[in-house]
Tab-separated table of C-alpha atoms in Angstrom:
chain	number	residue	atom	x	y	z
F	1	UNK	CA	16.337	-5.173	-31.720
F	2	UNK	CA	15.937	-7.246	-28.614
F	3	UNK	CA	19.662	-7.192	-27.906
F	4	UNK	CA	19.534	-3.432	-27.345
F	5	UNK	CA	21.149	-2.761	-23.930
F	6	UNK	CA	18.600	-0.018	-23.229
F	7	UNK	CA	15.867	-2.644	-23.057
F	8	UNK	CA	15.399	-4.396	-19.737
F	9	UNK	CA	14.631	-7.643	-21.588
F	10	UNK	CA	18.207	-7.771	-22.862
F	11	UNK	CA	19.635	-7.886	-19.320
F	12	UNK	CA	20.767	-11.465	-18.717
F	13	UNK	CA	20.144	-11.141	-14.966
F	14	UNK	CA	16.461	-10.552	-15.693
F	15	UNK	CA	16.273	-13.161	-18.459
F	16	UNK	CA	17.712	-15.834	-16.204
F	17	UNK	CA	14.956	-15.146	-13.681
F	18	UNK	CA	11.976	-15.232	-16.052
F	19	UNK	CA	12.946	-17.949	-18.512
F	20	UNK	CA	11.667	-20.883	-16.424
F	21	UNK	CA	8.734	-21.251	-14.017
F	22	UNK	CA	10.793	-22.147	-10.926
F	23	UNK	CA	13.120	-19.152	-11.087
F	24	UNK	CA	10.162	-16.962	-12.074
F	25	UNK	CA	8.315	-18.039	-8.922
F	26	UNK	CA	11.209	-17.138	-6.605
F	27	UNK	CA	11.862	-13.878	-8.495
F	28	UNK	CA	8.174	-12.982	-8.241
F	29	UNK	CA	8.291	-13.658	-4.493
F	30	UNK	CA	11.157	-11.187	-4.171
F	31	UNK	CA	9.290	-8.604	-6.239
F	32	UNK	CA	6.143	-9.042	-4.129
F	33	UNK	CA	8.099	-8.615	-0.889
F	34	UNK	CA	9.799	-5.488	-2.256
F	35	UNK	CA	6.497	-4.068	-3.508
F	36	UNK	CA	4.800	-4.599	-0.155
F	37	UNK	CA	7.776	-3.215	1.766
F	38	UNK	CA	7.961	-0.020	-0.285
F	39	UNK	CA	4.244	0.633	-0.773
F	40	UNK	CA	3.231	4.143	0.315
F	41	UNK	CA	-0.409	3.031	0.456
F	42	UNK	CA	0.400	0.364	3.049
F	43	UNK	CA	2.496	2.795	5.100
F	44	UNK	CA	-0.426	5.233	5.156
F	45	UNK	CA	-2.810	2.497	6.294
F	46	UNK	CA	-0.313	1.427	8.990
F	47	UNK	CA	-0.381	4.982	10.363
F	48	UNK	CA	-4.177	4.946	10.288
F	49	UNK	CA	-4.203	1.651	12.201
F	50	UNK	CA	-1.823	3.136	14.768
F	51	UNK	CA	-4.023	6.213	15.255
F	52	UNK	CA	-7.193	4.137	15.535
F	53	UNK	CA	-5.512	1.829	18.042
F	54	UNK	CA	-4.534	4.829	20.191
F	55	UNK	CA	-8.096	6.135	20.060
F	56	UNK	CA	-9.385	2.694	21.075
F	57	UNK	CA	-7.034	2.558	24.072
F	58	UNK	CA	-7.965	6.097	25.058
F	59	UNK	CA	-11.682	5.324	24.943
F	60	UNK	CA	-11.056	2.217	27.056
F	61	UNK	CA	-9.179	4.275	29.654
F	62	UNK	CA	-12.146	6.646	29.842
F	63	UNK	CA	-14.026	3.907	31.715
F	64	UNK	CA	-11.737	3.949	34.748
F	65	UNK	CA	-9.604	7.120	34.687
F	66	UNK	CA	-11.433	9.937	36.510
F	67	UNK	CA	-11.960	13.451	35.223
F	68	UNK	CA	-9.919	15.741	37.470
F	69	UNK	CA	-10.520	19.411	38.069
F	70	UNK	CA	-8.814	21.935	40.315
F	71	UNK	CA	-10.592	25.022	41.500
F	72	UNK	CA	-9.791	27.947	43.739
F	73	UNK	CA	-11.601	31.089	44.834
F	74	UNK	CA	-10.820	34.119	46.942
F	75	UNK	CA	-13.478	36.372	48.424
F	76	UNK	CA	-12.543	39.605	50.056
F	77	UNK	CA	-15.117	41.530	52.100
F	78	UNK	CA	-14.693	45.015	53.436
F	79	UNK	CA	-16.763	45.298	56.601
F	80	UNK	CA	-17.485	48.911	57.395
F	81	UNK	CA	-18.480	49.762	60.898
F	82	UNK	CA	-21.147	52.512	60.830
F	83	UNK	CA	-20.256	53.830	64.259
F	84	UNK	CA	-17.109	55.434	63.007
F	85	UNK	CA	-14.751	52.621	63.800
F	86	UNK	CA	-11.993	51.232	61.633
F	87	UNK	CA	-13.198	49.260	58.686
F	88	UNK	CA	-12.305	45.605	58.867
F	89	UNK	CA	-11.385	43.435	55.945
F	90	UNK	CA	-12.086	39.736	55.896
F	91	UNK	CA	-10.899	37.263	53.265
F	92	UNK	CA	-12.215	33.818	52.559
F	93	UNK	CA	-10.424	31.453	50.264
F	94	UNK	CA	-11.235	28.009	48.974
F	95	UNK	CA	-9.035	25.499	47.120
F	96	UNK	CA	-10.287	22.136	45.977
F	97	UNK	CA	-9.663	19.135	43.779
F	98	UNK	CA	-12.546	17.241	42.278
F	99	UNK	CA	-12.369	13.769	40.745
F	100	UNK	CA	-15.363	12.250	39.056
F	101	UNK	CA	-16.068	9.084	37.150
F	102	UNK	CA	-19.336	9.377	35.290
F	103	UNK	CA	-21.060	6.051	35.778
F	104	UNK	CA	-23.791	6.587	33.262
F	105	UNK	CA	-23.652	8.847	30.242
F	106	UNK	CA	-26.348	7.309	28.142
F	107	UNK	CA	-23.980	4.791	26.556
F	108	UNK	CA	-21.669	7.417	25.040
F	109	UNK	CA	-18.453	5.848	26.310
F	110	UNK	CA	-19.476	2.350	25.247
F	111	UNK	CA	-20.490	3.665	21.842
F	112	UNK	CA	-17.177	5.525	21.374
F	113	UNK	CA	-15.215	2.439	22.387
F	114	UNK	CA	-17.135	0.222	19.944
F	115	UNK	CA	-16.665	2.755	17.139
F	116	UNK	CA	-12.926	2.803	17.775
F	117	UNK	CA	-12.741	-0.995	17.816
F	118	UNK	CA	-14.584	-1.088	14.490
F	119	UNK	CA	-12.261	1.588	13.053
F	120	UNK	CA	-9.242	-0.553	13.961
F	121	UNK	CA	-10.786	-3.651	12.363
F	122	UNK	CA	-11.761	-1.701	9.252
F	123	UNK	CA	-8.231	-0.315	8.870
F	124	UNK	CA	-6.745	-3.794	9.310
F	125	UNK	CA	-9.106	-5.185	6.647
F	126	UNK	CA	-8.169	-2.322	4.320
F	127	UNK	CA	-4.476	-3.102	4.928
F	128	UNK	CA	-5.019	-6.759	4.083
F	129	UNK	CA	-6.987	-5.905	0.926
F	130	UNK	CA	-4.369	-3.423	-0.266
F	131	UNK	CA	-1.579	-5.895	0.424
F	132	UNK	CA	-3.416	-8.562	-1.594
F	133	UNK	CA	-3.988	-6.091	-4.440
F	134	UNK	CA	-0.283	-5.231	-4.565
F	135	UNK	CA	0.671	-8.902	-4.568
F	136	UNK	CA	-1.839	-9.662	-7.317
F	137	UNK	CA	-0.596	-6.777	-9.480
F	138	UNK	CA	3.063	-7.768	-9.095
F	139	UNK	CA	2.324	-11.421	-9.862
F	140	UNK	CA	0.256	-10.453	-12.928
F	141	UNK	CA	3.069	-8.250	-14.207
F	142	UNK	CA	5.630	-11.008	-13.665
F	143	UNK	CA	3.447	-13.520	-15.518
F	144	UNK	CA	2.950	-11.004	-18.305
F	145	UNK	CA	6.724	-10.515	-18.558
F	146	UNK	CA	7.212	-14.300	-18.680
F	147	UNK	CA	4.567	-14.687	-21.388
F	148	UNK	CA	6.117	-11.814	-23.360
F	149	UNK	CA	9.537	-13.406	-23.048
F	150	UNK	CA	8.194	-16.692	-24.399
F	151	UNK	CA	6.374	-14.848	-27.185
F	152	UNK	CA	9.540	-12.952	-28.106
F	153	UNK	CA	11.508	-16.191	-28.248
F	154	UNK	CA	8.837	-17.803	-30.420
F	155	UNK	CA	8.832	-14.740	-32.692
F	156	UNK	CA	12.607	-15.011	-33.052
F	157	UNK	CA	12.309	-18.688	-33.949
F	158	UNK	CA	9.513	-17.928	-36.435
F	159	UNK	CA	11.569	-15.158	-38.054
F	160	UNK	CA	14.521	-17.505	-38.475
F	161	UNK	CA	12.274	-20.151	-40.052
F	162	UNK	CA	10.703	-17.580	-42.391
F	163	UNK	CA	14.178	-16.298	-43.349
F	164	UNK	CA	15.255	-19.858	-44.211
F	165	UNK	CA	12.045	-20.337	-46.207
F	166	UNK	CA	12.684	-17.094	-48.099
F	167	UNK	CA	16.264	-18.159	-48.866
F	168	UNK	CA	15.028	-21.533	-50.200
F	169	UNK	CA	12.258	-19.960	-52.294
F	170	UNK	CA	14.672	-17.310	-53.590
F	171	UNK	CA	17.175	-20.014	-54.645
F	172	UNK	CA	14.363	-22.032	-56.220
F	173	UNK	CA	13.164	-18.965	-58.124
F	174	UNK	CA	16.715	-18.298	-59.339
F	175	UNK	CA	16.848	-21.884	-60.636
F	176	UNK	CA	13.421	-21.531	-62.223
F	177	UNK	CA	11.605	-24.090	-60.057
F	178	UNK	CA	9.485	-21.560	-58.077
F	179	UNK	CA	7.047	-18.982	-59.398
F	180	UNK	CA	7.162	-15.252	-58.810
F	181	UNK	CA	4.053	-15.609	-56.585
F	182	UNK	CA	5.894	-18.044	-54.308
F	183	UNK	CA	8.789	-15.570	-54.057
F	184	UNK	CA	6.434	-12.645	-53.301
F	185	UNK	CA	4.535	-14.663	-50.674
F	186	UNK	CA	7.731	-15.662	-48.854
F	187	UNK	CA	9.048	-12.086	-49.102
F	188	UNK	CA	5.802	-10.687	-47.627
F	189	UNK	CA	5.928	-13.236	-44.802
F	190	UNK	CA	9.526	-12.175	-44.041
F	191	UNK	CA	8.541	-8.487	-43.879
F	192	UNK	CA	5.586	-9.296	-41.628
F	193	UNK	CA	7.826	-11.279	-39.271
F	194	UNK	CA	10.237	-8.381	-38.877
């Protein structure tokens, strides 16, 4: 039955929140906030937004941060004197730092930056869509629970009315004022209601 403690519908804390539209609205707001807060889909999209934002900032920095390179070389030459003298060794070394800012790369940097900006916007739109979907699903489920609650209450009321009708028809049949068909009809209606 509906008073079974294993059923969530029998919990009075839940019933008190779905039995009228005002409390249902505030309860639904809490459920929506909880659903959005605990959504793994939204957390994944937040990480994607964060990554895309880092890529956007990196591609923006590429416009003004130079490419640096360090190089070094050592050349050793053994100079042999053909007159029988002592061979001489000479060493040349070179160390350098190079910084370059490519001014023109055929639009590659601009293109990368624009792609990263679009990736951020796309991820933000996906986040908004997913958030709206979660809210819609939670609100639909809450409305469905409210409608089910009302339907259950109406079914209870109908069952009580059918039980009273059966009792009246049964008493009338016992007194001889109702036919067997009336008794069978009311009995069938009672079984259908249960």
